[in-house]
């Protein structure tokens, strides 16, 4: 197990029953909809089955999903299926 490729989980105790997490290099790309400001959306597709999204202001927080689920979410957002959530926040 290479020290560069694997990192021991912070939840693992000392001993032999540990969980290791692979550190795979990810090619992050800035969204074309992000302006020149510092708060940009970064997207990566490390495998055909995974899409990862993060905000440049907090790059350690990564949202992972599948292409199918992300596509469903984008279509629903474009169709206005989440608009009631915005209206609720404005009136609360």
PDB file of C-alpha atoms in Angstrom:
ATOM      1  CA  UNK A   1       0.000   0.000   0.000  1.00  0.00           C
ATOM      2  CA  UNK A   2       1.662   3.214  -1.164  1.00  0.00           C
ATOM      3  CA  UNK A   3       1.597   6.119   1.323  1.00  0.00           C
ATOM      4  CA  UNK A   4       0.916   8.502  -1.553  1.00  0.00           C
ATOM      5  CA  UNK A   5      -2.073   6.607  -2.950  1.00  0.00           C
ATOM      6  CA  UNK A   6      -3.830   5.713   0.319  1.00  0.00           C
ATOM      7  CA  UNK A   7      -4.803   7.681   3.408  1.00  0.00           C
ATOM      8  CA  UNK A   8      -5.916   6.140   6.687  1.00  0.00           C
ATOM      9  CA  UNK A   9      -9.401   7.236   7.723  1.00  0.00           C
ATOM     10  CA  UNK A  10      -9.443   9.585  10.719  1.00  0.00           C
ATOM     11  CA  UNK A  11     -12.216   7.382  12.165  1.00  0.00           C
ATOM     12  CA  UNK A  12      -9.972   4.303  12.274  1.00  0.00           C
ATOM     13  CA  UNK A  13      -8.507   3.444  15.657  1.00  0.00           C
ATOM     14  CA  UNK A  14      -4.960   2.230  16.210  1.00  0.00           C
ATOM     15  CA  UNK A  15      -4.711  -1.429  15.287  1.00  0.00           C
ATOM     16  CA  UNK A  16      -5.266  -3.694  12.321  1.00  0.00           C
ATOM     17  CA  UNK A  17      -8.954  -2.975  11.591  1.00  0.00           C
ATOM     18  CA  UNK A  18      -8.477   0.293   9.715  1.00  0.00           C
ATOM     19  CA  UNK A  19     -10.194   1.868   6.755  1.00  0.00           C
ATOM     20  CA  UNK A  20      -8.048   3.412   4.037  1.00  0.00           C
ATOM     21  CA  UNK A  21      -9.275   5.834   1.401  1.00  0.00           C
ATOM     22  CA  UNK A  22      -7.726   6.042  -2.060  1.00  0.00           C
ATOM     23  CA  UNK A  23      -6.410   9.429  -3.071  1.00  0.00           C
ATOM     24  CA  UNK A  24      -6.901   9.452  -6.847  1.00  0.00           C
ATOM     25  CA  UNK A  25      -5.731  12.540  -8.739  1.00  0.00           C
ATOM     26  CA  UNK A  26      -8.776  14.351 -10.097  1.00  0.00           C
ATOM     27  CA  UNK A  27      -8.752  16.687 -13.058  1.00  0.00           C
ATOM     28  CA  UNK A  28     -10.989  19.529 -11.827  1.00  0.00           C
ATOM     29  CA  UNK A  29     -12.438  21.876 -14.434  1.00  0.00           C
ATOM     30  CA  UNK A  30     -13.968  25.274 -13.774  1.00  0.00           C
ATOM     31  CA  UNK A  31     -17.574  25.530 -14.901  1.00  0.00           C
ATOM     32  CA  UNK A  32     -18.025  27.683 -17.988  1.00  0.00           C
ATOM     33  CA  UNK A  33     -20.888  29.427 -16.134  1.00  0.00           C
ATOM     34  CA  UNK A  34     -18.566  30.600 -13.333  1.00  0.00           C
ATOM     35  CA  UNK A  35     -17.511  34.221 -13.600  1.00  0.00           C
ATOM     36  CA  UNK A  36     -13.995  35.462 -12.908  1.00  0.00           C
ATOM     37  CA  UNK A  37     -14.808  35.749  -9.178  1.00  0.00           C
ATOM     38  CA  UNK A  38     -13.309  33.459  -6.558  1.00  0.00           C
ATOM     39  CA  UNK A  39     -16.514  31.495  -5.888  1.00  0.00           C
ATOM     40  CA  UNK A  40     -16.402  29.096  -8.832  1.00  0.00           C
ATOM     41  CA  UNK A  41     -17.962  25.710  -9.383  1.00  0.00           C
ATOM     42  CA  UNK A  42     -15.464  22.947 -10.208  1.00  0.00           C
ATOM     43  CA  UNK A  43     -16.535  19.679 -11.856  1.00  0.00           C
ATOM     44  CA  UNK A  44     -14.651  16.428 -12.385  1.00  0.00           C
ATOM     45  CA  UNK A  45     -15.470  13.019 -13.837  1.00  0.00           C
ATOM     46  CA  UNK A  46     -12.825  10.647 -12.435  1.00  0.00           C
ATOM     47  CA  UNK A  47     -14.691   7.619 -13.838  1.00  0.00           C
ATOM     48  CA  UNK A  48     -17.576   7.187 -16.305  1.00  0.00           C
ATOM     49  CA  UNK A  49     -19.829   6.293 -13.336  1.00  0.00           C
ATOM     50  CA  UNK A  50     -18.986   9.302 -11.139  1.00  0.00           C
ATOM     51  CA  UNK A  51     -19.235  13.061 -11.224  1.00  0.00           C
ATOM     52  CA  UNK A  52     -17.744  15.194  -8.479  1.00  0.00           C
ATOM     53  CA  UNK A  53     -18.626  18.817  -7.796  1.00  0.00           C
ATOM     54  CA  UNK A  54     -17.047  21.328  -5.410  1.00  0.00           C
ATOM     55  CA  UNK A  55     -17.023  25.048  -4.781  1.00  0.00           C
ATOM     56  CA  UNK A  56     -13.651  26.736  -5.091  1.00  0.00           C
ATOM     57  CA  UNK A  57     -14.148  28.582  -1.782  1.00  0.00           C
ATOM     58  CA  UNK A  58     -14.299  25.253   0.109  1.00  0.00           C
ATOM     59  CA  UNK A  59     -12.531  22.635  -2.066  1.00  0.00           C
ATOM     60  CA  UNK A  60     -12.448  19.963   0.662  1.00  0.00           C
ATOM     61  CA  UNK A  61     -16.253  19.593   0.530  1.00  0.00           C
ATOM     62  CA  UNK A  62     -17.006  17.411  -2.479  1.00  0.00           C
ATOM     63  CA  UNK A  63     -20.438  16.351  -3.717  1.00  0.00           C
ATOM     64  CA  UNK A  64     -20.354  13.032  -5.592  1.00  0.00           C
ATOM     65  CA  UNK A  65     -23.118  11.700  -7.812  1.00  0.00           C
ATOM     66  CA  UNK A  66     -23.739   9.722 -10.980  1.00  0.00           C
ATOM     67  CA  UNK A  67     -24.248  11.216 -14.450  1.00  0.00           C
ATOM     68  CA  UNK A  68     -27.857   9.925 -14.484  1.00  0.00           C
ATOM     69  CA  UNK A  69     -28.729  11.492 -11.121  1.00  0.00           C
ATOM     70  CA  UNK A  70     -27.079  14.799 -12.001  1.00  0.00           C
ATOM     71  CA  UNK A  71     -28.938  14.839 -15.327  1.00  0.00           C
ATOM     72  CA  UNK A  72     -32.237  14.215 -13.525  1.00  0.00           C
ATOM     73  CA  UNK A  73     -31.504  17.057 -11.077  1.00  0.00           C
ATOM     74  CA  UNK A  74     -30.582  19.512 -13.854  1.00  0.00           C
ATOM     75  CA  UNK A  75     -33.712  18.679 -15.869  1.00  0.00           C
ATOM     76  CA  UNK A  76     -35.897  19.077 -12.764  1.00  0.00           C
ATOM     77  CA  UNK A  77     -34.276  22.416 -11.884  1.00  0.00           C
ATOM     78  CA  UNK A  78     -34.757  23.698 -15.450  1.00  0.00           C
ATOM     79  CA  UNK A  79     -38.411  22.627 -15.296  1.00  0.00           C
ATOM     80  CA  UNK A  80     -38.885  24.693 -12.107  1.00  0.00           C
ATOM     81  CA  UNK A  81     -39.562  21.734  -9.827  1.00  0.00           C
ATOM     82  CA  UNK A  82     -37.530  23.348  -7.017  1.00  0.00           C
ATOM     83  CA  UNK A  83     -38.798  26.918  -7.383  1.00  0.00           C
ATOM     84  CA  UNK A  84     -41.105  26.513  -4.388  1.00  0.00           C
ATOM     85  CA  UNK A  85     -38.032  26.085  -2.159  1.00  0.00           C
ATOM     86  CA  UNK A  86     -36.738  29.532  -3.118  1.00  0.00           C
ATOM     87  CA  UNK A  87     -40.118  31.156  -2.582  1.00  0.00           C
ATOM     88  CA  UNK A  88     -40.422  29.485   0.823  1.00  0.00           C
ATOM     89  CA  UNK A  89     -37.035  30.841   1.945  1.00  0.00           C
ATOM     90  CA  UNK A  90     -37.912  34.370   0.833  1.00  0.00           C
ATOM     91  CA  UNK A  91     -41.175  34.420   2.804  1.00  0.00           C
ATOM     92  CA  UNK A  92     -39.791  32.804   5.986  1.00  0.00           C
TER      93      UNK A  92
END
